[in-house]
PDB file of C-alpha atoms in Angstrom:
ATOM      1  CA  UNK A  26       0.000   0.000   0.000  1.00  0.00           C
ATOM      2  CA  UNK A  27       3.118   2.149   0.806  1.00  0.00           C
ATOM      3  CA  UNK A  28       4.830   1.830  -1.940  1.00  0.00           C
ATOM      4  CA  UNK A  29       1.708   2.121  -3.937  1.00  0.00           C
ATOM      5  CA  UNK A  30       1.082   5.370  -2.890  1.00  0.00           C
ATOM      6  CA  UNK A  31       4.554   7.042  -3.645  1.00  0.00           C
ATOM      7  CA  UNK A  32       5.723   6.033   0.016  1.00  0.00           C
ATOM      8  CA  UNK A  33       8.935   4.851   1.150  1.00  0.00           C
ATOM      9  CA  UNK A  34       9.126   1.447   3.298  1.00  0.00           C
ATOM     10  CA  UNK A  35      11.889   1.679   6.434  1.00  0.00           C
ATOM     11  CA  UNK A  36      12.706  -0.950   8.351  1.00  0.00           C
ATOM     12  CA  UNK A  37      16.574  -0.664   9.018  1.00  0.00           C
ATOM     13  CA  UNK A  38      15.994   2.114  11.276  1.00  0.00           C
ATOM     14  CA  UNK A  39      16.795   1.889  15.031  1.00  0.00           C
ATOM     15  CA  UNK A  40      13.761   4.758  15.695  1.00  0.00           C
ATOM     16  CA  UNK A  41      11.220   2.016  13.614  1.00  0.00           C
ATOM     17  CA  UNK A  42      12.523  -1.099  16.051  1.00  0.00           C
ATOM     18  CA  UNK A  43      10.494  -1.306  18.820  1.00  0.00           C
ATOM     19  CA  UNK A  44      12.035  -1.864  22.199  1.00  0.00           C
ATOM     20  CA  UNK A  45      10.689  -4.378  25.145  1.00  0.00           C
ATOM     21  CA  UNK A  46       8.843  -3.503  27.047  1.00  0.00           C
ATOM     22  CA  UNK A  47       6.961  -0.690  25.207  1.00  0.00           C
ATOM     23  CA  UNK A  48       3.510   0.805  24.629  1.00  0.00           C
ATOM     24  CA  UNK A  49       2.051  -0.351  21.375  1.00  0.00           C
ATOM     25  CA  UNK A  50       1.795   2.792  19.262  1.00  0.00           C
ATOM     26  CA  UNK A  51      -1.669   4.522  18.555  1.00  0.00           C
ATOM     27  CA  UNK A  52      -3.300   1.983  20.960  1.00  0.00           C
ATOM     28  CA  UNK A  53      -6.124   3.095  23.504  1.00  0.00           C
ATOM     29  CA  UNK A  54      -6.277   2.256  26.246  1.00  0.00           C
ATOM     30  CA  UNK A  55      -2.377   1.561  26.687  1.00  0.00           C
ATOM     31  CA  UNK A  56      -1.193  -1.892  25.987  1.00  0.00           C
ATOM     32  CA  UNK A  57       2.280  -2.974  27.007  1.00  0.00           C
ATOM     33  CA  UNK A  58       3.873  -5.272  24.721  1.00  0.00           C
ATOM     34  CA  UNK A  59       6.785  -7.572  26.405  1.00  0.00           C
ATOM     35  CA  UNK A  60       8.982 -10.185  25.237  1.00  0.00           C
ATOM     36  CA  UNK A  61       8.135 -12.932  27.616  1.00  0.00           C
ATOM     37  CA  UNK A  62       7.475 -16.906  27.669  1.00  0.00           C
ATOM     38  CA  UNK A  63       4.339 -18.034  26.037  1.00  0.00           C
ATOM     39  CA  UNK A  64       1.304 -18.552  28.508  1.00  0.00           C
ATOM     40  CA  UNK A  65      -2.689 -18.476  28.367  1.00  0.00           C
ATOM     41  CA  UNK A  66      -2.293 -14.961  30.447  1.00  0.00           C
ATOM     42  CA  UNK A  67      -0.002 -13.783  27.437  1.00  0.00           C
ATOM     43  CA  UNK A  68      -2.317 -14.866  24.836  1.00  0.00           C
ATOM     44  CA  UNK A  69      -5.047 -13.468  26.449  1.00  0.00           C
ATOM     45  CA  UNK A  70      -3.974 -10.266  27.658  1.00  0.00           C
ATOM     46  CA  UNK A  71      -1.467  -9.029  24.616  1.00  0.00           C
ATOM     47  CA  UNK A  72      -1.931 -10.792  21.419  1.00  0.00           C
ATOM     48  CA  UNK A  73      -6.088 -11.237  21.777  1.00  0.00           C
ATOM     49  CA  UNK A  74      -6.071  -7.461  22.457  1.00  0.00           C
ATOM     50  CA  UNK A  75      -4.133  -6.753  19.502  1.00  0.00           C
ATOM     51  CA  UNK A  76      -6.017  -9.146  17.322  1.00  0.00           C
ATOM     52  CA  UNK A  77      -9.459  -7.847  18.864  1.00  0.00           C
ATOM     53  CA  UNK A  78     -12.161  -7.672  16.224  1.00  0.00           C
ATOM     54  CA  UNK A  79     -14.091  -4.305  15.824  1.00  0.00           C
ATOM     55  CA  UNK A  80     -17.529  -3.910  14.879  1.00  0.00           C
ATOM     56  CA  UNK A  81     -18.664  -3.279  11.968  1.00  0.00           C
ATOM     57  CA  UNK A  82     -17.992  -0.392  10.732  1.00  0.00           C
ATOM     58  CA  UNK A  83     -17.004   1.014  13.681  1.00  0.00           C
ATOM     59  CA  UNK A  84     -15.857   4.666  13.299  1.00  0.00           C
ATOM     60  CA  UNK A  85     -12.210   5.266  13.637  1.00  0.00           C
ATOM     61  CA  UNK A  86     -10.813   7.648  15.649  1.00  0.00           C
ATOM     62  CA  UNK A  87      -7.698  10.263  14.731  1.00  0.00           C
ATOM     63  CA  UNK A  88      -4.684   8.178  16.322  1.00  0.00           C
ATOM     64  CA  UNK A  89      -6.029   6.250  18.674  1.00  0.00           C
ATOM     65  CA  UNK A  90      -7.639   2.882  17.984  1.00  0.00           C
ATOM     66  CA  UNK A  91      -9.367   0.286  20.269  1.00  0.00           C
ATOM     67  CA  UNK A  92      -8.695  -2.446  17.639  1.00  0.00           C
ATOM     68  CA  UNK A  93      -7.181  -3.342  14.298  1.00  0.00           C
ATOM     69  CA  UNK A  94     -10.250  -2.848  12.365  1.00  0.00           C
ATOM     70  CA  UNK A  95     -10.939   0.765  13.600  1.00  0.00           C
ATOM     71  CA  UNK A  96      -7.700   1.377  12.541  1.00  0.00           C
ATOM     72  CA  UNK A  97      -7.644  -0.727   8.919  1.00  0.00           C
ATOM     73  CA  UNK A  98     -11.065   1.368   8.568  1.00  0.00           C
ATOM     74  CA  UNK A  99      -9.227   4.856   9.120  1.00  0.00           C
ATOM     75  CA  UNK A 100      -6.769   3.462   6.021  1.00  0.00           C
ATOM     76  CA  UNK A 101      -9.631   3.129   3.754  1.00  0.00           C
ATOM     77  CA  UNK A 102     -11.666   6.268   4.621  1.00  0.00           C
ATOM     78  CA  UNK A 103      -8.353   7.695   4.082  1.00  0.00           C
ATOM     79  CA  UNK A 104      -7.468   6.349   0.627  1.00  0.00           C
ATOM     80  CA  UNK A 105     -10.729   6.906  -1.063  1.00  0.00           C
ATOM     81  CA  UNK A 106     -11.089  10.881   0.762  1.00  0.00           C
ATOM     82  CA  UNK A 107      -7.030  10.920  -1.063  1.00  0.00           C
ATOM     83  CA  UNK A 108      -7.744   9.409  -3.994  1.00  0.00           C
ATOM     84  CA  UNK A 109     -10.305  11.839  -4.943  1.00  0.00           C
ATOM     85  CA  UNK A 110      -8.354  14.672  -4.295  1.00  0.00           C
ATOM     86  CA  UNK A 111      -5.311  13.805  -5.725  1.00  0.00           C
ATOM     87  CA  UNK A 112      -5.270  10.297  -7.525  1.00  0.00           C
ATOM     88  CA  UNK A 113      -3.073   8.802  -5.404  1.00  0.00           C
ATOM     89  CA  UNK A 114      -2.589   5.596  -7.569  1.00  0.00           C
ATOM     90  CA  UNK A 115      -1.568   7.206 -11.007  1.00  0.00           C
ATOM     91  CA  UNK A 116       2.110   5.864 -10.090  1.00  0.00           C
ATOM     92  CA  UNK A 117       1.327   2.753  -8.262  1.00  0.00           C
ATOM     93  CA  UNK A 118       5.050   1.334  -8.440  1.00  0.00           C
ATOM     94  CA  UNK A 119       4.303  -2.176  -8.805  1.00  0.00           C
ATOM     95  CA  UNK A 120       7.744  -2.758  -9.591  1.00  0.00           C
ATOM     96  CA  UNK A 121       8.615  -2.323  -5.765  1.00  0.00           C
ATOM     97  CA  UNK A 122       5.757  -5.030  -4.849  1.00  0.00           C
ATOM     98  CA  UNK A 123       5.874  -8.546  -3.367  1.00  0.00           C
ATOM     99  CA  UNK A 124       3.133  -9.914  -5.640  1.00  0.00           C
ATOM    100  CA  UNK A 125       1.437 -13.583  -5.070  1.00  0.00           C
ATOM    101  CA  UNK A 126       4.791 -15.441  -6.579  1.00  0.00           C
ATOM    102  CA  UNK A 127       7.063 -14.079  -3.854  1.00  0.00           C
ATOM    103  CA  UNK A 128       6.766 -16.527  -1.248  1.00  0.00           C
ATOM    104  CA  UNK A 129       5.598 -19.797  -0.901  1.00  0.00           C
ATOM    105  CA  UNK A 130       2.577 -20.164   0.779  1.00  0.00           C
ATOM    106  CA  UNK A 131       2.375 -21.307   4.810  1.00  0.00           C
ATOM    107  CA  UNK A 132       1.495 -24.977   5.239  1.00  0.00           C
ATOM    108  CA  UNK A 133      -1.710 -23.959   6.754  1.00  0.00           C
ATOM    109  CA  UNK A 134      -2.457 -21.609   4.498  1.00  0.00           C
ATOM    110  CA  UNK A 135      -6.107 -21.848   3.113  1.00  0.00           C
ATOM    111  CA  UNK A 136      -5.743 -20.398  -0.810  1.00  0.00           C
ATOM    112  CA  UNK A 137      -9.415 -18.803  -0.816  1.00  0.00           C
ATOM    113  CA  UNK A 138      -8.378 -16.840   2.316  1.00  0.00           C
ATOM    114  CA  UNK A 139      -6.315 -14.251   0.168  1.00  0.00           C
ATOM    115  CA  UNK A 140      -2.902 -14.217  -0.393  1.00  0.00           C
ATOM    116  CA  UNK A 141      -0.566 -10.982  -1.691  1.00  0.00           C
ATOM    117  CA  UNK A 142      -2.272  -8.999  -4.464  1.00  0.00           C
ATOM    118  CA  UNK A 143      -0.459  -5.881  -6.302  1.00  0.00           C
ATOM    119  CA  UNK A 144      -1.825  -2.778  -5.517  1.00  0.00           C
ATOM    120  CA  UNK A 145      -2.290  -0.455  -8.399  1.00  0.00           C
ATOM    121  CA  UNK A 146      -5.704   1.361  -7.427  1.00  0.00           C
ATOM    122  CA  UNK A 147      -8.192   2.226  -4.847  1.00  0.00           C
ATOM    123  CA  UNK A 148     -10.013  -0.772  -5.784  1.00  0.00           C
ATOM    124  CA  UNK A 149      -7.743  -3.314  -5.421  1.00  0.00           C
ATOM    125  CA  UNK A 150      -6.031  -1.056  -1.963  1.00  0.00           C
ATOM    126  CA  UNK A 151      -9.475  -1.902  -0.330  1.00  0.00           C
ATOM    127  CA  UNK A 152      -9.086  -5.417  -1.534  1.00  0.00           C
ATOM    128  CA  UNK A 153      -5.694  -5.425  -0.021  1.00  0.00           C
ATOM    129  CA  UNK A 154      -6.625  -4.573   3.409  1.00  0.00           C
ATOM    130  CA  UNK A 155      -9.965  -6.668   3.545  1.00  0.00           C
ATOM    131  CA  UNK A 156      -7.743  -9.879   3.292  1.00  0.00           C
ATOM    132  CA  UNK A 157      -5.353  -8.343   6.211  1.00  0.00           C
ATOM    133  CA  UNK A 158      -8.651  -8.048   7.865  1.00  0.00           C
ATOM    134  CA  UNK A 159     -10.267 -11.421   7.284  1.00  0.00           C
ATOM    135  CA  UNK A 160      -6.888 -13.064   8.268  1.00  0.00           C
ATOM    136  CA  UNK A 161      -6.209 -11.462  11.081  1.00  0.00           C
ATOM    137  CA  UNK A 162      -9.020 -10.276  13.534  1.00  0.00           C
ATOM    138  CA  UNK A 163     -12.002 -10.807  11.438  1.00  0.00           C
ATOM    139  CA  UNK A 164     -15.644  -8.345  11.530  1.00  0.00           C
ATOM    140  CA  UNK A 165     -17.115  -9.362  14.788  1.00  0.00           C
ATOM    141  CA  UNK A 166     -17.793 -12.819  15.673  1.00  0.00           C
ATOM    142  CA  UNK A 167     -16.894 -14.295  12.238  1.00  0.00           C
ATOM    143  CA  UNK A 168     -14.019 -16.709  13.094  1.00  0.00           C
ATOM    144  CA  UNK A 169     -13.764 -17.786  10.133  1.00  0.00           C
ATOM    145  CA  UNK A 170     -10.596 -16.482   7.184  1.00  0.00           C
ATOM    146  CA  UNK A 171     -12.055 -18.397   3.761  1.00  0.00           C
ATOM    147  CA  UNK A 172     -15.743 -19.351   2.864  1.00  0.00           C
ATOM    148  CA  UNK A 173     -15.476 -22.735   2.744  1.00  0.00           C
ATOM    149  CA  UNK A 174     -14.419 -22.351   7.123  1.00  0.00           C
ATOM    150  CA  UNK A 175     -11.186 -24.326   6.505  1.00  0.00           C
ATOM    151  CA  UNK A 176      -9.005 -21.305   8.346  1.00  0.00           C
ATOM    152  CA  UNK A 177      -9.560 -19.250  11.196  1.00  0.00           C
ATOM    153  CA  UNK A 178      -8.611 -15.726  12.023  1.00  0.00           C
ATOM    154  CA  UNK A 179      -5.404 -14.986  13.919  1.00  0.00           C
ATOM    155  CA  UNK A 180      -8.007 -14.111  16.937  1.00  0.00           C
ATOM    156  CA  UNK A 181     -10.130 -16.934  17.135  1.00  0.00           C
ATOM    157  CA  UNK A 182      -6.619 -19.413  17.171  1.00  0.00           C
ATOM    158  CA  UNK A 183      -5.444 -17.287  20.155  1.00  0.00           C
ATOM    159  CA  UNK A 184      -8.555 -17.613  21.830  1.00  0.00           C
ATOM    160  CA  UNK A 185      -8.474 -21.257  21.450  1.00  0.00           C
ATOM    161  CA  UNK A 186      -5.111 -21.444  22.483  1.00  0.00           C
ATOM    162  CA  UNK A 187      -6.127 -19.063  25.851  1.00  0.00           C
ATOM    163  CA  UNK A 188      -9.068 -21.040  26.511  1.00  0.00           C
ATOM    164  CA  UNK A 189      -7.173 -24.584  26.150  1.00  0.00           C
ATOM    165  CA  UNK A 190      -9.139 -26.301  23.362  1.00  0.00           C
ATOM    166  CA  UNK A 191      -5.310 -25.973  21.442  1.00  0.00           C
ATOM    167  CA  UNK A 192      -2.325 -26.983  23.884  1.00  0.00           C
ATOM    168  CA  UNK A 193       0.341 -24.519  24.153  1.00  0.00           C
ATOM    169  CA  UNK A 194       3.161 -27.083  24.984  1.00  0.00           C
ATOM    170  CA  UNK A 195       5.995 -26.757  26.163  1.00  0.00           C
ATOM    171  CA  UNK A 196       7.969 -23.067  26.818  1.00  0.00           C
ATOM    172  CA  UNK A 197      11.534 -22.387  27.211  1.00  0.00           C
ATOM    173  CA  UNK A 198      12.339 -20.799  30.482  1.00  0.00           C
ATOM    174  CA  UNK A 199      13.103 -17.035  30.070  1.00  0.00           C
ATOM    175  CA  UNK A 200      13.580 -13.492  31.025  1.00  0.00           C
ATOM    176  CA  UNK A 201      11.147 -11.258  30.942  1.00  0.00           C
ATOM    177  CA  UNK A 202      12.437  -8.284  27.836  1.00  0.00           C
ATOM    178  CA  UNK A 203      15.778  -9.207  28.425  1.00  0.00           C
ATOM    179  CA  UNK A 204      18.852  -6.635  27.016  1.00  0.00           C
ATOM    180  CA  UNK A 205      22.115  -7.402  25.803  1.00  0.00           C
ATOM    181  CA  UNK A 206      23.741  -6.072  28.891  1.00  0.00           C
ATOM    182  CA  UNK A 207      21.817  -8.356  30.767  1.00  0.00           C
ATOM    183  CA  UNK A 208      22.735 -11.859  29.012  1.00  0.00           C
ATOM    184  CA  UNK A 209      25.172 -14.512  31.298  1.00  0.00           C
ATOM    185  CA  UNK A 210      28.660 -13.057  30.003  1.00  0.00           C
ATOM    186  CA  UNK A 211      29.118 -16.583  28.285  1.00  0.00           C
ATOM    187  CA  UNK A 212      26.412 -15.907  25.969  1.00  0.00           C
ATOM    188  CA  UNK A 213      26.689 -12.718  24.897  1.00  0.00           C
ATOM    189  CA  UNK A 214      28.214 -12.917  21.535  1.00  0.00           C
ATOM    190  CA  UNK A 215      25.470 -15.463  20.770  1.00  0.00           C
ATOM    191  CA  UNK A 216      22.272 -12.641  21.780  1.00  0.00           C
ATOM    192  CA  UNK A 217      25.192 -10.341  19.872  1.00  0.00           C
ATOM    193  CA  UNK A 218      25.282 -12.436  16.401  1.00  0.00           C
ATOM    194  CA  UNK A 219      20.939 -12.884  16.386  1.00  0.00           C
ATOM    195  CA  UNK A 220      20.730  -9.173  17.126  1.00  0.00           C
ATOM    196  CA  UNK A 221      22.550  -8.305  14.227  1.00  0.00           C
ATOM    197  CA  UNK A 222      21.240 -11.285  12.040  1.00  0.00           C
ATOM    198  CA  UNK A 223      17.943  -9.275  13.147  1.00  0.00           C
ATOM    199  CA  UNK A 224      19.300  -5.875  12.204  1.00  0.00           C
ATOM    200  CA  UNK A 225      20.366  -7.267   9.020  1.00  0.00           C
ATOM    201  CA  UNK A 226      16.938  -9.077   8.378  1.00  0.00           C
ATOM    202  CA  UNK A 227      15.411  -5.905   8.390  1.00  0.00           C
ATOM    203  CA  UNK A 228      17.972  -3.746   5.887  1.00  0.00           C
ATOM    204  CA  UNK A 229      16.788  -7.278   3.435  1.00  0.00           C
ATOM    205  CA  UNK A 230      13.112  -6.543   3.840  1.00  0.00           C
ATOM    206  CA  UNK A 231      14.206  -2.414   2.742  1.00  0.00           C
ATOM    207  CA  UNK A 232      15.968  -3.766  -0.039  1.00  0.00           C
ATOM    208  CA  UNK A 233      13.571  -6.133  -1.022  1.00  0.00           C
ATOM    209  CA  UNK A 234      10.896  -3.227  -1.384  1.00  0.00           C
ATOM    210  CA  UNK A 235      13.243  -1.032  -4.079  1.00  0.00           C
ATOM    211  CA  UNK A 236      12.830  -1.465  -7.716  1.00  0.00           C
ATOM    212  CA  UNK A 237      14.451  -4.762  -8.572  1.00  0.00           C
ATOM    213  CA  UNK A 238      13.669  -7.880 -11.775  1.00  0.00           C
ATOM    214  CA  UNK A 239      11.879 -10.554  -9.829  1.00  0.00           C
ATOM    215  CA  UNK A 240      14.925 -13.349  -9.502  1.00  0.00           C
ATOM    216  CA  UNK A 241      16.781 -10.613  -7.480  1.00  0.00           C
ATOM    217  CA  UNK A 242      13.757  -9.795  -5.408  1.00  0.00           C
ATOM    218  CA  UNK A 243      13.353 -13.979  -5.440  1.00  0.00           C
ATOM    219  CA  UNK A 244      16.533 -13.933  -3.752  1.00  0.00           C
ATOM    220  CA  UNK A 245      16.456 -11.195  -1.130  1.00  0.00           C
ATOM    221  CA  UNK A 246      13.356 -13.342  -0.538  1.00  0.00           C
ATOM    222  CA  UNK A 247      14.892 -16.507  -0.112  1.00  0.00           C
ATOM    223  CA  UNK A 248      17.603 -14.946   2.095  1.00  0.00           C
ATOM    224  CA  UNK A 249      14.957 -13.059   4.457  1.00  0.00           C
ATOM    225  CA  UNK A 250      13.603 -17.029   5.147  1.00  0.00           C
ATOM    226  CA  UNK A 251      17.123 -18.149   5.279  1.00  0.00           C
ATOM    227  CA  UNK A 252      17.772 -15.502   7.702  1.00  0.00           C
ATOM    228  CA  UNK A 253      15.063 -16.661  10.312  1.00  0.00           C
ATOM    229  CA  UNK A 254      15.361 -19.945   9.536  1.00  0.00           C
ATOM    230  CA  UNK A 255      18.664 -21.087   9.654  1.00  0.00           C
ATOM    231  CA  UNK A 256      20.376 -18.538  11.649  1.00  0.00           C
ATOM    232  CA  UNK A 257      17.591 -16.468  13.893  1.00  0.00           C
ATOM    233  CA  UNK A 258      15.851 -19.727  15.048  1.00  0.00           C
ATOM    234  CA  UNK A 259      18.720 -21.332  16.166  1.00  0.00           C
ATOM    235  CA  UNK A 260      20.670 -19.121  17.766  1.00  0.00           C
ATOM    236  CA  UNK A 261      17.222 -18.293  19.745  1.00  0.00           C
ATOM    237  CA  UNK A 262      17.043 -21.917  20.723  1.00  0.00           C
ATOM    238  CA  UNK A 263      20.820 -21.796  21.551  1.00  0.00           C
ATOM    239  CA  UNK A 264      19.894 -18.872  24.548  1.00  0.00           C
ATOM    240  CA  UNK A 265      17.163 -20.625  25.605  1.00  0.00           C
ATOM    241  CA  UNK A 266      18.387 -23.870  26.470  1.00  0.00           C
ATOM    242  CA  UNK A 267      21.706 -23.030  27.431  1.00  0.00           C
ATOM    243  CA  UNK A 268      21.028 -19.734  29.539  1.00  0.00           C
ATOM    244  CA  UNK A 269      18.769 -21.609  32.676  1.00  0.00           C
ATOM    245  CA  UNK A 270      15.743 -19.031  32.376  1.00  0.00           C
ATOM    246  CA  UNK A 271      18.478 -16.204  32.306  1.00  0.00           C
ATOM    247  CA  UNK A 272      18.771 -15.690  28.538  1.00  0.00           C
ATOM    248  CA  UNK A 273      16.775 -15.080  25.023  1.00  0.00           C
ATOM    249  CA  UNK A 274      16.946 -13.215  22.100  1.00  0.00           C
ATOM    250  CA  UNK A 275      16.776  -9.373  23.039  1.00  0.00           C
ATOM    251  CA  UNK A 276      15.663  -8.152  19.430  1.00  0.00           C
ATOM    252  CA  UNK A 277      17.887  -5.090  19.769  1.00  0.00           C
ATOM    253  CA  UNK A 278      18.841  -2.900  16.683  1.00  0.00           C
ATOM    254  CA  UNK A 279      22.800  -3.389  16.242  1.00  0.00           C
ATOM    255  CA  UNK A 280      24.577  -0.892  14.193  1.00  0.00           C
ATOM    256  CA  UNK A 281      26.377  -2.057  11.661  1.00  0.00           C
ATOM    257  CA  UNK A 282      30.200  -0.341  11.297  1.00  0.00           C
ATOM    258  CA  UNK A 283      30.912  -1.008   7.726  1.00  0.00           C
ATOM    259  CA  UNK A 284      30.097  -3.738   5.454  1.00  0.00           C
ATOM    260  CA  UNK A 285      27.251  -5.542   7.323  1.00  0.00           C
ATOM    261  CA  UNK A 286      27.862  -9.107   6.070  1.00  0.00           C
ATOM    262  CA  UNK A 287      31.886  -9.083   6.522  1.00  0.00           C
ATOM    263  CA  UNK A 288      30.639  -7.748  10.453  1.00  0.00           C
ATOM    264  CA  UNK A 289      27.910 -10.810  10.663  1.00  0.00           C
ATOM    265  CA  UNK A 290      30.541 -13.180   9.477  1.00  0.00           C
ATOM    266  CA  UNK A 291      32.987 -12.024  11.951  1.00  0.00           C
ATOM    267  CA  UNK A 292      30.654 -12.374  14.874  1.00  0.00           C
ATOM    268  CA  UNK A 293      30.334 -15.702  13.669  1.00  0.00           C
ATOM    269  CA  UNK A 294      33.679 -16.456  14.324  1.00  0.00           C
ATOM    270  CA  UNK A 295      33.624 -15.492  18.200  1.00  0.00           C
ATOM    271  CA  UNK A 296      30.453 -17.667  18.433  1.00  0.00           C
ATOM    272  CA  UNK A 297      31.762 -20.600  16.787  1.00  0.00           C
ATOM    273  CA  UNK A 298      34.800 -20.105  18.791  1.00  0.00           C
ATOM    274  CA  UNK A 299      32.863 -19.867  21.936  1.00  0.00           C
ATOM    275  CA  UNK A 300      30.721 -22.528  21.073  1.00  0.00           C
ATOM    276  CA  UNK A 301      31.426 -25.703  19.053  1.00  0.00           C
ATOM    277  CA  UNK A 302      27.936 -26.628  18.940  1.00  0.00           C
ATOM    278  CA  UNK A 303      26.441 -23.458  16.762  1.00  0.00           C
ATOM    279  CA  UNK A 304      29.603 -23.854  14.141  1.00  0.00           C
ATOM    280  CA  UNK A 305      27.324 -25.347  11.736  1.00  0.00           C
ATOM    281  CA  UNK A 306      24.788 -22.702  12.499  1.00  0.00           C
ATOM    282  CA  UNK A 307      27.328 -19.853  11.556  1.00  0.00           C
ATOM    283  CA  UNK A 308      28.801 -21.241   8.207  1.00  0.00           C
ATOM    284  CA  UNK A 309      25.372 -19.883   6.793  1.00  0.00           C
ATOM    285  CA  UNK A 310      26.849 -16.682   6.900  1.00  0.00           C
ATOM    286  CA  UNK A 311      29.262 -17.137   4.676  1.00  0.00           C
ATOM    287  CA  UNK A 312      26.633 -17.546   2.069  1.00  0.00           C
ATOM    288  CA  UNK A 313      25.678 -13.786   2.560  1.00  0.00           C
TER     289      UNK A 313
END
């Protein structure tokens, strides 16, 4: 929709990262988001109340919203009050656009519950934000993403995890919005090395947004799952299991010196160094 519009995507900026623990922005009343283990309370109390249905139509209000869909509403009362005054999609720069070929679908995915479209008017803008809608909290009580009731909203699978009809599992011991400074001296460089695999993450999802031919935009793709995958996930597990309910992944923004890949790779060194068992982990940086 951004990009659509003549806008300008930023994610590798340490004023766009948010910071645990921290009031979700624009949200009334206050909501404090933390990084914390995953519980029925957590559920129930953060991600339910960001995930909250509205009703429908409910009226948004200037920057301050009880729920995602007064909020998604205030986007589409803006586009079409834009859009007639100033045509806001004569440029829609669908060469900066993830369309539905740029990633492979989730295995849980349900294809009639929308996917990634390419935004090149008001019509297909509303479309755009009615599958964000459907997907996410849904209008009301309808739990359901698709017509044929094979997917349900984000909302109604945290409820059923808060309620217990879906087990949580089991949940790795940890801090509550740990910091770097904070992290058992031993594993440092390893909450070091995700922060900046993090940092990095995000300057891929910048790049990914500027005007490229679709195998390089396939790539930054592939490298942004690569990324989480093989490095992010990991290294998470790594802190978890190692750091006895003392350590996690802090999701800080790391500034990079120089040349952010030669950095990454030579964080990857002290880790491997410091710990035989993630060397296989860190050889995927060398592939950056």
């Amino acid at each position: 929709l951004l990009v659509a519009v003549g806008g300008e995507p930023t994610f590798h900026d340490r004023s766009m990262v948010p910071e645990y623990p921290g009031l979700l922005p624009h949200h009334v009343p206050d909501l404090t988001v933390d990084l914390a283990p995953l519980s029925a309370e957590v559920i129930r109390n953060v991600f339910a109340v960001i995930e909250q249905p509205g009703e429908h139509e409910a009226p948004p209000e200037p920057d301050a919203f009880e729920t995602l869909g007064q909020f998604y509403h205030a986007l589409e009362e803006a586009l079409v009050r834009l859009d007639d005054d100033h045509d806001l999609f004569a440029a829609p720069a669908t060469d900066r656009q993830l369309g539905p070929n740029a990633y492979a679908p989730v295995k849980f995915d349900a294809a009639e519950s929308g996917g990634l479209l390419i935004v090149h008017s008001l019509a297909t803008a509303i479309d755009a934000l009615e599958i964000v809608i459907h997907q996410g909290e849904g209008l009301s009580d309808d739990r359901w993403t698709d017509p044929s009731h094979q997917e349900l909203t984000h909302y109604a699978k945290f409820l059923a995890m808060a309620d217990g009809e879906v087990p949580i599992g089991a949940v790795f011991d940890a801090p509550l919005s740990p910091k770097l400074v904070d992290i058992p001296s031993g594993l440092q460089s390893v909450a070091r090395l995700f922060n900046a695999v993090y940092t990095y993450l995000l300057a891929v999802m910048d790049d990914a947004y500027r005007p490229l031919d679709p195998d390089h935009r396939d790539a930054l793709v592939g490298t942004m799952y690569g990324l989480m995958e093989a490095l992010m996930r990991p290294l998470a597990r790594y802190l978890f299991t190692e750091g006895d309910g003392r350590a996690g992944p802090t999701f800080e923004f790391h500034a990079f010196e120089s040349d952010a890949p030669a950095e990454l790779r030579a964080l990857g060194e002290v880790v491997g160094a410091e710990h035989a068992s993630l060397r296989p982990v860190v050889e995927h940086l060398s592939r950056l």
